[in-house]
PDB file of C-alpha atoms in Angstrom:
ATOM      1  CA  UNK K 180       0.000   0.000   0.000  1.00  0.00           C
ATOM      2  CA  UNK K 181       1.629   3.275  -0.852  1.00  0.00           C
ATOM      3  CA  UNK K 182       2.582   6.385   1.662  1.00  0.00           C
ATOM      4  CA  UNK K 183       1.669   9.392   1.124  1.00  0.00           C
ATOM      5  CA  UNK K 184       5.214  11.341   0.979  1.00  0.00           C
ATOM      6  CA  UNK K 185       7.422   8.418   1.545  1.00  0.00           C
ATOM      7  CA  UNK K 186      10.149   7.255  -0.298  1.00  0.00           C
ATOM      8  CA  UNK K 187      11.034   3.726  -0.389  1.00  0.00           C
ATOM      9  CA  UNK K 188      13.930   1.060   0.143  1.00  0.00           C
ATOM     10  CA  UNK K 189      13.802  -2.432  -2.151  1.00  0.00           C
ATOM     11  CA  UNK K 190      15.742  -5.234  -0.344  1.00  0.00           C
ATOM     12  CA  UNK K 191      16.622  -8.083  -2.537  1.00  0.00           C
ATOM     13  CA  UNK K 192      18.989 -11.203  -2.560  1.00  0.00           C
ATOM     14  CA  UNK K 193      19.029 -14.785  -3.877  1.00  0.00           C
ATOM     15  CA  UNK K 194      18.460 -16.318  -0.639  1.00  0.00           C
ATOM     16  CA  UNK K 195      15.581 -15.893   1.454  1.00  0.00           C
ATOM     17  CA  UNK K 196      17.365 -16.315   4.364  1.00  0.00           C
ATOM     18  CA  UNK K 197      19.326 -13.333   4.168  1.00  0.00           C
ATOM     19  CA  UNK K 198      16.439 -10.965   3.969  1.00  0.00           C
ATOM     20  CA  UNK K 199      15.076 -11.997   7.259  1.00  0.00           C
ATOM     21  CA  UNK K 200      17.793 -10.587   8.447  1.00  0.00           C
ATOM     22  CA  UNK K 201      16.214  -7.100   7.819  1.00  0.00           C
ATOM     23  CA  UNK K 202      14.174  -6.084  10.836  1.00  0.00           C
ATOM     24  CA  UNK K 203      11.948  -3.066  11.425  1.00  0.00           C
ATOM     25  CA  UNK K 204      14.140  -0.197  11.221  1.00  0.00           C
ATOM     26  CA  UNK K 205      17.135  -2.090  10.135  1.00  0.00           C
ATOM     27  CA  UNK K 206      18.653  -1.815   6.127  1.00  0.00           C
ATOM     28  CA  UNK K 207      21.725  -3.382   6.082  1.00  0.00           C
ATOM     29  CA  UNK K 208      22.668  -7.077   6.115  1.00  0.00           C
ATOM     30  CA  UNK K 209      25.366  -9.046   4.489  1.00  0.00           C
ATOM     31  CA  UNK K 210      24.614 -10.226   1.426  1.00  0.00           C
ATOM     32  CA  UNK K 211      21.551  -8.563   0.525  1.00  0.00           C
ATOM     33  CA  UNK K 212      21.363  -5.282  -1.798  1.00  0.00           C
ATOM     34  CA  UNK K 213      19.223  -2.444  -0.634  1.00  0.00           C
ATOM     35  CA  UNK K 214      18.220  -0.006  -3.566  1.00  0.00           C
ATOM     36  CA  UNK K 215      15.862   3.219  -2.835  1.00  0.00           C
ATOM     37  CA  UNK K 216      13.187   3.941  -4.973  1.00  0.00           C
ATOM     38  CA  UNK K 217      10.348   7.256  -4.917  1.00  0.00           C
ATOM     39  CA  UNK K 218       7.898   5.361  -7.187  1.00  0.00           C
ATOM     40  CA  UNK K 219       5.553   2.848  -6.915  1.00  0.00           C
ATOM     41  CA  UNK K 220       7.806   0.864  -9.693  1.00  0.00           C
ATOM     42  CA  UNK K 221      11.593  -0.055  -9.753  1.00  0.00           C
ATOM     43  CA  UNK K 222      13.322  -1.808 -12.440  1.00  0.00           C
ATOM     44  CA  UNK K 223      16.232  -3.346 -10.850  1.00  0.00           C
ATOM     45  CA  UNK K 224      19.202  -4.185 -13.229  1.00  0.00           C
ATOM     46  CA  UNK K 225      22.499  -6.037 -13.305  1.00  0.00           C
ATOM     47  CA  UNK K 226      20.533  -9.117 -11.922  1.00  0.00           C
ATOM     48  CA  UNK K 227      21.951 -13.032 -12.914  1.00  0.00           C
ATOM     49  CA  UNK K 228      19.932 -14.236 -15.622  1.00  0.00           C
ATOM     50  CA  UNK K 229      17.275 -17.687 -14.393  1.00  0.00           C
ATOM     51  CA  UNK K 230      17.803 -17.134 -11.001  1.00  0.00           C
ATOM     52  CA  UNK K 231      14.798 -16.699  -8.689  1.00  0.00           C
ATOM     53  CA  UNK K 232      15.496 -13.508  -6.125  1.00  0.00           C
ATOM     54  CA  UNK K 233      14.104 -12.636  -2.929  1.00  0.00           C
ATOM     55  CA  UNK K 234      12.854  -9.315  -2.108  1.00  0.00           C
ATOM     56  CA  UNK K 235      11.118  -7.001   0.079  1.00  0.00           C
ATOM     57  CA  UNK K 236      10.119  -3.360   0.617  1.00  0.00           C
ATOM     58  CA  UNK K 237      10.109  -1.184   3.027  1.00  0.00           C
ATOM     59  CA  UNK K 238       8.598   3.202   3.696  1.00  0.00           C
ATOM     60  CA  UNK K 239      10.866   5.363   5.057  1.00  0.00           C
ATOM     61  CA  UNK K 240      10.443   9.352   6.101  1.00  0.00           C
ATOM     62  CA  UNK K 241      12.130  12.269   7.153  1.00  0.00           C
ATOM     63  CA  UNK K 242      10.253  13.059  10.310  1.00  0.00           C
ATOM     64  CA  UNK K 243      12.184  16.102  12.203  1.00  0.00           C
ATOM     65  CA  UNK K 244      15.429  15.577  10.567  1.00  0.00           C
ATOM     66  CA  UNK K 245      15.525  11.475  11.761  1.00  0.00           C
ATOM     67  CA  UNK K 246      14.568   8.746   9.256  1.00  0.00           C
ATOM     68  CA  UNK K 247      11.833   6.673  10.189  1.00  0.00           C
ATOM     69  CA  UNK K 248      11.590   3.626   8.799  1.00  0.00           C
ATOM     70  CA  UNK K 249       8.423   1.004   8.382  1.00  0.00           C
ATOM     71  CA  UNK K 250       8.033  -2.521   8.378  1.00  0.00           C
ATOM     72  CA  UNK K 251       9.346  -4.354   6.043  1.00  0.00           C
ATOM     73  CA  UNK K 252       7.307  -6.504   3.637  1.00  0.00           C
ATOM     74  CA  UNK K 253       7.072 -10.632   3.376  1.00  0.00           C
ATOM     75  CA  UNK K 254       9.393 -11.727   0.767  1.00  0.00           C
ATOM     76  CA  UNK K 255       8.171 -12.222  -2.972  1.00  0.00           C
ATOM     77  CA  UNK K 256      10.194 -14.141  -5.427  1.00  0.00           C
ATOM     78  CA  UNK K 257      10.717 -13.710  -8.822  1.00  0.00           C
ATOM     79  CA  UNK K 258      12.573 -15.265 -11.118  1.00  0.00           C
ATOM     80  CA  UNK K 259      14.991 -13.411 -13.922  1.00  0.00           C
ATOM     81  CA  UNK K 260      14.444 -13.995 -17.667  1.00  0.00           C
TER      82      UNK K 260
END
């Protein structure tokens, strides 16, 4: 569901595992790629071709000069042409 004046931050790896790493609030962990994104669409490149990825979302605002960050999502996979 999209935020009114949020931005956003696309997590995504090739194992699931990794993303659960990602807590509320939290948007770093090893071996996972965090990407931001203002849209409600993202075309992320340089992906390996047939491989299924992991990824996740997460809204994020400036709210008196701190980010606050939302939950992220439940994975989704897709897989690469």
């Amino acid at each position: 569901k999209k935020q009114s004046g949020a931005k956003y931050k696309v997590a995504y790896s090739l194992n699931k595992k990794k993303l659960s790493a990602l807590k509320n609030g939290k948007v770093k962990a090893k071996g996972v790629t965090v990407v931001s994104a203002s849209k409600n669409k993202i075309t992320l490149k340089k992906l390996k071709a047939k491989k299924k990825y992991y990824i996740k979302i997460c809204a994020y605002k400036k709210k008196n000069g701190k980010t606050v960050y939302g939950n992220w999502s439940s994975a989704v996979s897709r897989k690469t042409k």
